[in-house]
mmCIF file of C-alpha atoms in Angstrom:
data_model
loop_
_atom_site.group_PDB
_atom_site.id
_atom_site.type_symbol
_atom_site.label_atom_id
_atom_site.label_comp_id
_atom_site.label_asym_id
_atom_site.label_seq_id
_atom_site.Cartn_x
_atom_site.Cartn_y
_atom_site.Cartn_z
ATOM 1 C CA MET X 23 -26.088 26.343 -59.157
ATOM 2 C CA SER X 24 -27.354 22.786 -59.756
ATOM 3 C CA LEU X 25 -25.860 19.530 -58.606
ATOM 4 C CA LYS X 26 -25.280 17.090 -61.469
ATOM 5 C CA LEU X 27 -25.236 13.417 -60.601
ATOM 6 C CA PRO X 28 -23.339 10.829 -62.661
ATOM 7 C CA ARG X 29 -25.416 9.054 -65.312
ATOM 8 C CA ASN X 30 -24.851 5.668 -63.701
ATOM 9 C CA TRP X 31 -25.871 6.872 -60.188
ATOM 10 C CA ASP X 32 -27.953 4.254 -58.311
ATOM 11 C CA PHE X 33 -30.050 5.931 -55.636
ATOM 12 C CA SER X 34 -30.835 2.602 -53.906
ATOM 13 C CA THR X 35 -27.102 2.013 -53.463
ATOM 14 C CA PHE X 36 -26.768 5.469 -51.899
ATOM 15 C CA LYS X 37 -29.547 4.681 -49.385
ATOM 16 C CA ALA X 38 -27.959 1.367 -48.423
ATOM 17 C CA GLU X 39 -24.537 2.971 -47.972
ATOM 18 C CA THR X 40 -26.005 5.758 -45.837
ATOM 19 C CA ALA X 41 -27.718 3.218 -43.590
ATOM 20 C CA ARG X 42 -24.469 1.249 -43.189
ATOM 21 C CA ILE X 43 -22.531 4.367 -42.134
ATOM 22 C CA ALA X 44 -25.252 5.312 -39.655
ATOM 23 C CA ARG X 45 -25.131 1.866 -38.118
ATOM 24 C CA SER X 46 -21.347 1.972 -37.788
ATOM 25 C CA LYS X 47 -21.518 5.274 -35.903
ATOM 26 C CA SER X 48 -24.215 4.189 -33.484
ATOM 27 C CA VAL X 49 -23.425 3.308 -29.881
ATOM 28 C CA ILE X 50 -22.453 -0.307 -29.460
ATOM 29 C CA PRO X 51 -25.261 -2.121 -27.646
ATOM 30 C CA GLY X 52 -24.828 -4.117 -24.457
ATOM 31 C CA GLU X 53 -22.593 -2.818 -21.705
ATOM 32 C CA GLY X 54 -21.484 0.331 -23.508
ATOM 33 C CA ALA X 55 -22.489 3.753 -22.297
ATOM 34 C CA PRO X 56 -23.389 6.867 -24.283
ATOM 35 C CA GLY X 57 -20.337 8.580 -25.615
ATOM 36 C CA SER X 58 -18.409 5.417 -26.412
ATOM 37 C CA SER X 59 -16.636 5.396 -29.737
ATOM 38 C CA SER X 60 -16.080 2.917 -32.496
ATOM 39 C CA PRO X 61 -12.564 1.580 -33.114
ATOM 40 C CA LEU X 62 -12.183 3.789 -36.193
ATOM 41 C CA SER X 63 -13.221 7.070 -34.567
ATOM 42 C CA PRO X 64 -10.614 9.829 -34.060
ATOM 43 C CA ARG X 65 -10.855 9.292 -30.288
ATOM 44 C CA SER X 66 -9.820 5.649 -30.624
ATOM 45 C CA MET X 67 -6.654 6.796 -32.349
ATOM 46 C CA GLU X 68 -5.482 8.454 -29.115
ATOM 47 C CA ARG X 69 -2.574 6.723 -27.451
ATOM 48 C CA PRO X 70 -4.010 4.555 -24.644
ATOM 49 C CA LEU X 71 -3.085 5.325 -21.056
ATOM 50 C CA LYS X 72 -2.862 1.592 -20.470
ATOM 51 C CA ALA X 73 -3.679 -1.577 -22.380
ATOM 52 C CA GLY X 74 -3.309 -5.269 -21.689
ATOM 53 C CA TRP X 75 -4.915 -8.647 -21.187
ATOM 54 C CA LEU X 76 -7.199 -9.280 -18.223
ATOM 55 C CA LYS X 77 -9.669 -12.018 -17.424
ATOM 56 C CA LYS X 78 -13.251 -10.867 -16.920
ATOM 57 C CA GLN X 79 -15.681 -12.802 -14.781
ATOM 58 C CA GLN X 80 -18.962 -13.625 -16.509
ATOM 59 C CA ARG X 81 -22.134 -12.712 -14.695
ATOM 60 C CA SER X 82 -23.596 -16.169 -14.233
ATOM 61 C CA LEU X 83 -24.148 -18.754 -11.533
ATOM 62 C CA VAL X 84 -20.994 -20.555 -12.565
ATOM 63 C CA LYS X 85 -17.738 -18.599 -12.329
ATOM 64 C CA ASN X 86 -16.350 -18.443 -15.844
ATOM 65 C CA TRP X 87 -13.461 -16.260 -16.904
ATOM 66 C CA GLN X 88 -13.109 -14.664 -20.328
ATOM 67 C CA GLN X 89 -9.756 -13.447 -21.624
ATOM 68 C CA ARG X 90 -10.235 -9.909 -22.945
ATOM 69 C CA TYR X 91 -7.935 -7.126 -24.127
ATOM 70 C CA PHE X 92 -8.612 -3.961 -22.105
ATOM 71 C CA VAL X 93 -7.743 -0.480 -23.354
ATOM 72 C CA LEU X 94 -7.952 2.704 -21.261
ATOM 73 C CA ARG X 95 -8.276 6.014 -23.119
ATOM 74 C CA GLY X 96 -9.137 9.085 -21.112
ATOM 75 C CA SER X 97 -11.783 7.981 -18.628
ATOM 76 C CA THR X 98 -13.183 5.256 -20.914
ATOM 77 C CA LEU X 99 -12.187 1.602 -20.552
ATOM 78 C CA THR X 100 -13.072 -0.728 -23.412
ATOM 79 C CA TYR X 101 -12.487 -4.439 -23.796
ATOM 80 C CA HIS X 102 -12.035 -6.511 -26.929
ATOM 81 C CA LYS X 103 -11.586 -10.087 -28.075
ATOM 82 C CA ASP X 104 -8.138 -9.387 -29.488
ATOM 83 C CA ASP X 105 -5.356 -6.826 -29.209
ATOM 84 C CA LYS X 106 -6.245 -5.392 -32.661
ATOM 85 C CA GLU X 107 -9.292 -3.699 -31.066
ATOM 86 C CA THR X 108 -11.384 -4.766 -34.064
ATOM 87 C CA THR X 109 -14.591 -5.324 -32.084
ATOM 88 C CA VAL X 110 -15.592 -3.591 -28.865
ATOM 89 C CA GLN X 111 -17.174 -6.095 -26.501
ATOM 90 C CA GLY X 112 -18.089 -3.504 -23.894
ATOM 91 C CA VAL X 113 -17.405 -0.038 -22.522
ATOM 92 C CA ILE X 114 -16.890 0.995 -18.895
ATOM 93 C CA GLN X 115 -17.051 4.684 -18.072
ATOM 94 C CA MET X 116 -14.523 5.162 -15.264
ATOM 95 C CA ARG X 117 -15.710 8.593 -14.190
ATOM 96 C CA PHE X 118 -17.269 8.345 -10.693
ATOM 97 C CA SER X 119 -16.577 4.597 -10.658
ATOM 98 C CA LYS X 120 -14.902 2.813 -7.762
ATOM 99 C CA VAL X 121 -11.860 0.549 -8.070
ATOM 100 C CA SER X 122 -11.231 -1.972 -5.286
ATOM 101 C CA GLU X 123 -8.584 -4.636 -4.868
ATOM 102 C CA LEU X 124 -10.159 -7.905 -3.732
ATOM 103 C CA PRO X 125 -8.427 -9.903 -0.978
ATOM 104 C CA PRO X 126 -7.560 -13.545 -1.682
ATOM 105 C CA SER X 127 -10.320 -16.003 -0.823
ATOM 106 C CA SER X 128 -10.633 -19.757 -0.465
ATOM 107 C CA ASP X 129 -12.704 -19.799 -3.671
ATOM 108 C CA ASP X 130 -9.996 -18.008 -5.694
ATOM 109 C CA PRO X 131 -6.643 -18.902 -4.117
ATOM 110 C CA GLY X 132 -3.589 -17.402 -5.760
ATOM 111 C CA LYS X 133 -5.622 -15.136 -8.033
ATOM 112 C CA PHE X 134 -4.991 -11.421 -8.451
ATOM 113 C CA LEU X 135 -8.475 -9.904 -8.429
ATOM 114 C CA PHE X 136 -9.930 -6.414 -8.446
ATOM 115 C CA GLU X 137 -13.320 -4.971 -9.280
ATOM 116 C CA ILE X 138 -14.713 -1.868 -10.913
ATOM 117 C CA THR X 139 -18.056 -0.642 -9.605
ATOM 118 C CA PRO X 140 -19.614 1.783 -12.104
ATOM 119 C CA ARG X 141 -21.584 4.794 -11.006
ATOM 120 C CA SER X 142 -25.275 4.056 -10.385
ATOM 121 C CA THR X 143 -27.667 5.834 -12.740
ATOM 122 C CA GLY X 144 -31.005 6.796 -11.238
ATOM 123 C CA ASP X 145 -32.598 3.803 -9.522
ATOM 124 C CA ARG X 146 -30.464 1.361 -11.481
ATOM 125 C CA GLU X 147 -27.635 -0.317 -9.589
ATOM 126 C CA ARG X 148 -24.701 -1.209 -11.847
ATOM 127 C CA CYS X 149 -23.120 -4.608 -11.232
ATOM 128 C CA PRO X 150 -19.386 -4.515 -10.574
ATOM 129 C CA TYR X 151 -16.911 -5.912 -13.082
ATOM 130 C CA VAL X 152 -14.631 -8.506 -11.462
ATOM 131 C CA LEU X 153 -11.278 -8.726 -13.256
ATOM 132 C CA MET X 154 -8.225 -10.937 -12.849
ATOM 133 C CA ALA X 155 -4.667 -9.763 -13.523
ATOM 134 C CA ASN X 156 -1.760 -12.019 -14.420
ATOM 135 C CA SER X 157 0.396 -11.058 -11.443
ATOM 136 C CA GLN X 158 0.476 -8.852 -8.366
ATOM 137 C CA SER X 159 2.558 -6.213 -10.137
ATOM 138 C CA ASP X 160 0.118 -6.212 -13.067
ATOM 139 C CA LEU X 161 -2.791 -5.803 -10.653
ATOM 140 C CA ASP X 162 -1.049 -2.962 -8.804
ATOM 141 C CA ASP X 163 -0.371 -1.183 -12.098
ATOM 142 C CA TRP X 164 -3.987 -1.434 -13.284
ATOM 143 C CA VAL X 165 -5.431 -0.315 -9.938
ATOM 144 C CA ARG X 166 -2.981 2.596 -9.684
ATOM 145 C CA THR X 167 -3.695 3.794 -13.249
ATOM 146 C CA LEU X 168 -7.472 3.489 -12.963
ATOM 147 C CA ARG X 169 -7.562 5.295 -9.638
ATOM 148 C CA ARG X 170 -5.505 8.147 -10.991
ATOM 149 C CA VAL X 171 -7.909 8.493 -13.931
ATOM 150 C CA ILE X 172 -10.996 8.718 -11.721
ATOM 151 C CA GLY X 173 -9.233 10.911 -9.152
ATOM 152 C CA VAL X 174 -9.878 8.623 -6.207
ATOM 153 C CA PRO X 175 -9.313 10.320 -2.837
ATOM 154 C CA THR X 176 -6.329 8.904 -1.014
ATOM 155 C CA SER X 177 -7.073 6.503 1.803
ATOM 156 C CA GLY X 178 -3.798 7.425 3.443
ATOM 157 C CA VAL X 179 -1.035 5.414 5.098
ATOM 158 C CA PHE X 180 1.388 8.186 5.996
ATOM 159 C CA GLY X 181 0.178 10.219 8.942
ATOM 160 C CA LYS X 182 -2.409 7.580 9.831
ATOM 161 C CA SER X 183 -2.516 5.872 13.226
ATOM 162 C CA LEU X 184 -0.979 2.429 13.597
ATOM 163 C CA ILE X 185 -4.176 0.719 14.696
ATOM 164 C CA ASP X 186 -6.201 2.226 11.821
ATOM 165 C CA THR X 187 -3.654 1.038 9.266
ATOM 166 C CA LEU X 188 -3.386 -2.451 10.759
ATOM 167 C CA THR X 189 -7.155 -2.830 11.033
ATOM 168 C CA TYR X 190 -7.584 -1.930 7.365
ATOM 169 C CA GLU X 191 -4.753 -4.195 6.235
ATOM 170 C CA GLN X 192 -6.134 -7.282 7.981
ATOM 171 C CA ARG X 193 -8.293 -7.762 4.874
ATOM 172 C CA PHE X 194 -5.104 -8.738 3.040
ATOM 173 C CA GLY X 195 -4.154 -11.305 5.681
ATOM 174 C CA PRO X 196 -2.796 -11.197 9.247
ATOM 175 C CA HIS X 197 -0.039 -8.642 9.870
ATOM 176 C CA THR X 198 1.729 -7.669 13.073
ATOM 177 C CA VAL X 199 3.206 -4.563 11.414
ATOM 178 C CA PRO X 200 2.038 -2.329 8.536
ATOM 179 C CA ILE X 201 2.654 -3.746 5.053
ATOM 180 C CA LEU X 202 4.885 -0.779 4.192
ATOM 181 C CA VAL X 203 7.208 -1.515 7.120
ATOM 182 C CA GLN X 204 7.435 -5.185 6.209
ATOM 183 C CA LYS X 205 8.052 -4.497 2.503
ATOM 184 C CA CYS X 206 10.817 -1.979 3.269
ATOM 185 C CA ALA X 207 12.538 -4.281 5.763
ATOM 186 C CA ASP X 208 12.324 -7.306 3.431
ATOM 187 C CA PHE X 209 13.797 -5.321 0.537
ATOM 188 C CA ILE X 210 16.679 -3.957 2.623
ATOM 189 C CA ILE X 211 17.497 -7.414 4.018
ATOM 190 C CA GLU X 212 17.583 -8.827 0.484
ATOM 191 C CA HIS X 213 19.383 -5.980 -1.288
ATOM 192 C CA GLY X 214 20.839 -3.510 1.209
ATOM 193 C CA LEU X 215 22.618 -5.168 4.129
ATOM 194 C CA LYS X 216 25.977 -4.475 2.500
ATOM 195 C CA GLU X 217 25.096 -0.958 1.347
ATOM 196 C CA GLU X 218 27.416 1.518 3.022
ATOM 197 C CA GLY X 219 25.618 4.179 5.054
ATOM 198 C CA ILE X 220 22.215 2.494 4.996
ATOM 199 C CA PHE X 221 19.697 4.677 6.914
ATOM 200 C CA ARG X 222 22.305 7.452 7.111
ATOM 201 C CA LEU X 223 22.512 8.484 3.451
ATOM 202 C CA PRO X 224 19.382 10.036 1.874
ATOM 203 C CA GLY X 225 17.378 8.432 -0.917
ATOM 204 C CA GLN X 226 15.980 9.904 -4.130
ATOM 205 C CA ASP X 227 13.298 12.432 -3.168
ATOM 206 C CA ASN X 228 11.189 11.994 -6.313
ATOM 207 C CA THR X 229 11.108 8.210 -5.984
ATOM 208 C CA VAL X 230 10.302 8.426 -2.270
ATOM 209 C CA LYS X 231 7.363 10.662 -3.141
ATOM 210 C CA GLN X 232 6.161 8.250 -5.838
ATOM 211 C CA PHE X 233 6.177 5.321 -3.417
ATOM 212 C CA ARG X 234 4.504 7.449 -0.756
ATOM 213 C CA ASP X 235 1.720 8.460 -3.162
ATOM 214 C CA ALA X 236 1.239 4.838 -4.196
ATOM 215 C CA PHE X 237 0.818 3.634 -0.598
ATOM 216 C CA ASP X 238 -1.451 6.579 0.184
ATOM 217 C CA ALA X 239 -3.638 5.621 -2.801
ATOM 218 C CA GLY X 240 -4.316 2.265 -1.193
ATOM 219 C CA GLU X 241 -1.822 0.311 -3.288
ATOM 220 C CA ARG X 242 0.725 -2.249 -2.128
ATOM 221 C CA PRO X 243 3.553 -1.625 -4.583
ATOM 222 C CA SER X 244 6.550 -3.894 -4.827
ATOM 223 C CA PHE X 245 10.027 -2.440 -5.091
ATOM 224 C CA PRO X 246 11.811 -3.439 -8.323
ATOM 225 C CA SER X 247 15.171 -5.086 -7.640
ATOM 226 C CA GLU X 248 16.998 -2.098 -9.146
ATOM 227 C CA THR X 249 15.377 0.354 -6.692
ATOM 228 C CA ASP X 250 17.900 2.452 -4.776
ATOM 229 C CA VAL X 251 18.231 0.924 -1.297
ATOM 230 C CA HIS X 252 18.655 4.332 0.349
ATOM 231 C CA THR X 253 15.319 5.382 -1.168
ATOM 232 C CA VAL X 254 13.544 2.453 0.517
ATOM 233 C CA ALA X 255 15.304 3.218 3.814
ATOM 234 C CA SER X 256 14.238 6.882 3.542
ATOM 235 C CA LEU X 257 10.642 5.791 2.872
ATOM 236 C CA LEU X 258 10.633 3.691 6.055
ATOM 237 C CA LYS X 259 12.044 6.537 8.140
ATOM 238 C CA LEU X 260 9.498 8.940 6.647
ATOM 239 C CA TYR X 261 6.620 6.627 7.554
ATOM 240 C CA LEU X 262 7.785 6.285 11.167
ATOM 241 C CA ARG X 263 8.449 10.013 11.439
ATOM 242 C CA GLU X 264 4.974 10.973 10.201
ATOM 243 C CA LEU X 265 2.964 8.748 12.532
ATOM 244 C CA PRO X 266 0.463 10.989 14.376
ATOM 245 C CA GLU X 267 1.908 9.631 17.630
ATOM 246 C CA PRO X 268 5.356 8.003 17.847
ATOM 247 C CA VAL X 269 5.827 4.264 18.242
ATOM 248 C CA VAL X 270 6.601 4.959 21.908
ATOM 249 C CA PRO X 271 3.498 6.964 22.950
ATOM 250 C CA TRP X 272 3.951 10.379 24.486
ATOM 251 C CA SER X 273 2.414 9.130 27.753
ATOM 252 C CA GLN X 274 5.351 6.712 28.164
ATOM 253 C CA TYR X 275 8.106 8.777 26.596
ATOM 254 C CA GLN X 276 9.583 10.150 29.831
ATOM 255 C CA ASP X 277 9.252 6.812 31.620
ATOM 256 C CA PHE X 278 11.282 5.163 28.852
ATOM 257 C CA LEU X 279 14.004 7.806 29.129
ATOM 258 C CA ASP X 280 14.131 7.472 32.902
ATOM 259 C CA CYS X 281 15.208 3.860 32.482
ATOM 260 C CA ILE X 282 18.534 5.000 31.040
ATOM 261 C CA HIS X 283 19.813 6.282 34.381
ATOM 262 C CA LEU X 284 19.039 2.927 36.019
ATOM 263 C CA LEU X 285 20.415 0.589 33.351
ATOM 264 C CA ASP X 286 23.422 -0.505 35.394
ATOM 265 C CA PRO X 287 24.761 -3.978 34.570
ATOM 266 C CA CYS X 288 25.081 -4.603 38.303
ATOM 267 C CA SER X 289 21.478 -3.612 39.073
ATOM 268 C CA GLN X 290 18.193 -5.163 38.016
ATOM 269 C CA GLU X 291 16.080 -2.080 38.754
ATOM 270 C CA GLY X 292 16.593 -0.401 35.380
ATOM 271 C CA TRP X 293 15.998 -3.594 33.399
ATOM 272 C CA GLU X 294 12.811 -4.361 35.295
ATOM 273 C CA LYS X 295 11.533 -0.844 34.741
ATOM 274 C CA LEU X 296 12.299 -0.999 31.014
ATOM 275 C CA GLU X 297 10.608 -4.397 30.694
ATOM 276 C CA LYS X 298 7.577 -2.993 32.495
ATOM 277 C CA GLN X 299 7.330 -0.012 30.153
ATOM 278 C CA ILE X 300 7.647 -2.269 27.118
ATOM 279 C CA ALA X 301 4.865 -4.511 28.467
ATOM 280 C CA LEU X 302 2.627 -1.451 28.917
ATOM 281 C CA LEU X 303 2.894 -0.488 25.250
ATOM 282 C CA PRO X 304 -0.288 -0.862 23.182
ATOM 283 C CA ARG X 305 -0.147 -4.123 21.287
ATOM 284 C CA ALA X 306 0.350 -2.545 17.836
ATOM 285 C CA ASN X 307 3.138 -0.297 19.163
ATOM 286 C CA TYR X 308 4.879 -3.204 20.869
ATOM 287 C CA ASN X 309 4.813 -5.265 17.677
ATOM 288 C CA ILE X 310 6.357 -2.580 15.475
ATOM 289 C CA LEU X 311 9.026 -1.640 18.056
ATOM 290 C CA SER X 312 9.923 -5.322 18.412
ATOM 291 C CA TYR X 313 10.009 -5.781 14.619
ATOM 292 C CA VAL X 314 12.199 -2.729 14.008
ATOM 293 C CA CYS X 315 14.677 -3.638 16.761
ATOM 294 C CA ARG X 316 15.102 -7.159 15.385
ATOM 295 C CA PHE X 317 15.477 -5.788 11.882
ATOM 296 C CA LEU X 318 18.106 -3.226 12.928
ATOM 297 C CA PHE X 319 20.033 -5.927 14.771
ATOM 298 C CA GLU X 320 20.224 -7.837 11.477
ATOM 299 C CA VAL X 321 21.477 -4.702 9.715
ATOM 300 C CA GLN X 322 24.267 -4.096 12.247
ATOM 301 C CA ARG X 323 25.534 -7.647 11.870
ATOM 302 C CA HIS X 324 27.005 -6.460 8.548
ATOM 303 C CA SER X 325 28.503 -3.275 10.010
ATOM 304 C CA ASN X 326 31.985 -4.226 8.822
ATOM 305 C CA VAL X 327 30.663 -3.567 5.291
ATOM 306 C CA ASN X 328 27.769 -1.109 5.669
ATOM 307 C CA LYS X 329 29.560 0.941 8.377
ATOM 308 C CA MET X 330 26.364 1.100 10.460
ATOM 309 C CA ASN X 331 26.969 -0.358 13.912
ATOM 310 C CA VAL X 332 24.374 -0.429 16.695
ATOM 311 C CA GLU X 333 25.209 3.066 17.920
ATOM 312 C CA ASN X 334 24.946 4.567 14.430
ATOM 313 C CA LEU X 335 21.590 2.901 13.761
ATOM 314 C CA ALA X 336 20.304 3.931 17.183
ATOM 315 C CA THR X 337 21.221 7.546 16.398
ATOM 316 C CA VAL X 338 19.478 7.776 13.003
ATOM 317 C CA MET X 339 16.441 5.613 13.863
ATOM 318 C CA GLY X 340 15.829 6.420 17.520
ATOM 319 C CA ILE X 341 14.520 9.934 16.841
ATOM 320 C CA ASN X 342 11.863 8.432 14.549
ATOM 321 C CA LEU X 343 10.592 6.058 17.242
ATOM 322 C CA LEU X 344 10.852 8.180 20.388
ATOM 323 C CA LYS X 345 10.264 11.910 20.501
ATOM 324 C CA PRO X 346 8.709 14.391 22.930
ATOM 325 C CA GLN X 347 5.285 15.870 22.291
ATOM 326 C CA ILE X 348 6.579 19.407 22.847
ATOM 327 C CA LYS X 349 9.442 19.886 20.421
ATOM 328 C CA ASP X 350 11.543 22.426 22.264
ATOM 329 C CA PRO X 351 14.923 22.575 20.443
ATOM 330 C CA VAL X 352 16.923 22.681 23.679
ATOM 331 C CA THR X 353 15.031 19.712 25.152
ATOM 332 C CA VAL X 354 15.293 17.705 21.943
ATOM 333 C CA MET X 355 19.040 18.273 21.744
ATOM 334 C CA LYS X 356 19.454 17.331 25.386
ATOM 335 C CA GLU X 357 17.410 14.142 25.107
ATOM 336 C CA THR X 358 18.844 12.939 21.788
ATOM 337 C CA SER X 359 21.779 11.232 23.500
ATOM 338 C CA GLN X 360 19.403 9.512 25.932
ATOM 339 C CA ILE X 361 17.273 8.249 23.053
ATOM 340 C CA GLN X 362 20.397 6.943 21.342
ATOM 341 C CA LYS X 363 21.500 5.052 24.470
ATOM 342 C CA LEU X 364 18.048 3.578 24.982
ATOM 343 C CA MET X 365 17.739 2.441 21.352
ATOM 344 C CA THR X 366 21.227 0.897 21.553
ATOM 345 C CA VAL X 367 20.083 -1.220 24.489
ATOM 346 C CA MET X 368 16.805 -2.249 22.838
ATOM 347 C CA ILE X 369 18.553 -3.289 19.612
ATOM 348 C CA ARG X 370 21.317 -5.236 21.364
ATOM 349 C CA GLN X 371 19.011 -6.920 23.878
ATOM 350 C CA HIS X 372 16.049 -7.419 21.551
ATOM 351 C CA GLU X 373 15.908 -11.183 22.141
ATOM 352 C CA THR X 374 15.394 -10.635 25.870
ATOM 353 C CA LEU X 375 13.201 -7.531 25.716
ATOM 354 C CA PHE X 376 11.066 -8.637 22.744
ATOM 355 C CA PRO X 377 10.618 -12.424 22.788
ATOM 356 C CA ILE X 378 8.985 -13.650 19.596
ATOM 357 C CA SER X 379 6.299 -15.419 21.613
ATOM 358 C CA LYS X 380 4.779 -12.028 22.499
ATOM 359 C CA ASP X 381 4.206 -10.961 18.875
ATOM 360 C CA ILE X 382 0.412 -11.068 18.909
ATOM 361 C CA LEU X 383 -1.864 -9.560 16.271
ATOM 362 C CA PRO X 384 -3.517 -6.286 17.363
ATOM 363 C CA SER X 385 -7.175 -6.549 18.325
ATOM 364 C CA SER X 386 -9.588 -4.927 15.897
ATOM 365 C CA PRO X 387 -11.707 -2.075 17.304
ATOM 366 C CA SER X 388 -14.854 -4.194 16.931
ATOM 367 C CA ASN X 389 -13.785 -6.832 19.431
ATOM 368 C CA LYS X 390 -11.364 -4.828 21.584
ATOM 369 C CA ALA X 391 -14.061 -3.799 24.053
ATOM 370 C CA GLU X 392 -15.290 -7.389 24.386
ATOM 371 C CA THR X 393 -11.742 -8.629 24.923
ATOM 372 C CA GLN X 394 -11.100 -6.049 27.634
ATOM 373 C CA LYS X 395 -14.343 -6.966 29.389
ATOM 374 C CA ASN X 396 -13.552 -10.699 29.500
ATOM 375 C CA THR X 397 -9.807 -10.538 30.134
ATOM 376 C CA PRO X 398 -8.504 -9.800 33.649
ATOM 377 C CA ARG X 399 -5.894 -7.075 33.890
ATOM 378 C CA SER X 400 -2.381 -8.231 34.612
ATOM 379 C CA PHE X 401 1.109 -6.796 34.701
ATOM 380 C CA VAL X 402 2.022 -8.184 31.294
ATOM 381 C CA GLY X 403 -1.193 -6.921 29.766
ATOM 382 C CA TRP X 404 -1.811 -4.651 26.800
ATOM 383 C CA GLU X 405 -5.071 -3.055 27.891
ATOM 384 C CA SER X 406 -3.547 -0.895 30.611
ATOM 385 C CA ALA X 407 -1.984 1.600 28.198
ATOM 386 C CA GLU X 408 -4.936 1.536 25.816
#
């Protein structure tokens, strides 16, 4: 069987056309990696996992930013000059890459920055891509999506010690309490003070899990205004409940409870003992207990609407802040009423027991030893319990 060509066939035209097709299918030079595809390939027709405008920092001595349209398909991130994806400017293979949110700096105030560090190949170190989002929510969304694609291991917030969380979060600015605690409290104060049964009624389990996963992935998600208030309250209780050691350490748990029997309005002994135990708390624990008590006092001021007075809040929140190390059901049941009474006192008398002047940032592990060596021990000192 022979192949008959048309009479007007021009072989030179065939060769030129073949060369053009070969060039169009070749890998785009520059920052692209093997396996990247042209805009017209079947792979590019897949629905992107995420797409949007970001500013990309040029690799030069002067910081210049280029507006580029980024498209994530599978584990491949491409960027283009326009949202038509007509020309691929570069390709970033996300597999084995690292995505990091960059803290604000004096050089880039008010900018929402993150970087992608590609996997090193052989002896060649790959320079990170520094990108700028349009807003904090846009940044959070990009970081969350990219990390899920590359399967980044969770850094963890839930079940992590207070001092570890606070030390890590200092990179985002000074905090006396974990960012999660502050975000939950701020949202409830803005949207939930008049919500009946706040902290008593459960939230939406699926949404609680989504927020938990986001915080555990190293993100700092914001709660949309339409978020169910009970869900945010449940998230806060879950965080406190899953601390490896309660806000009131086990070593001081019984001493705190013993104060209840001595808290007689006509006697100073109980108050002095409670003030002493509060002063002996590690600095990070003191700060969060102080913060929560002030916050709960604000919640109970609207008890005529939300139906959560001091006693009710002390009942539902106390067991998340104070609990015995050995969870014997009989002991827990017996001590629940004592915890409730103690929390009631700490919420009502928070201005006296937790003066704002004592809210000091926790010392980082690197300088804690030096601070302890140079600072004399005193009664109102934090080092004694540490």
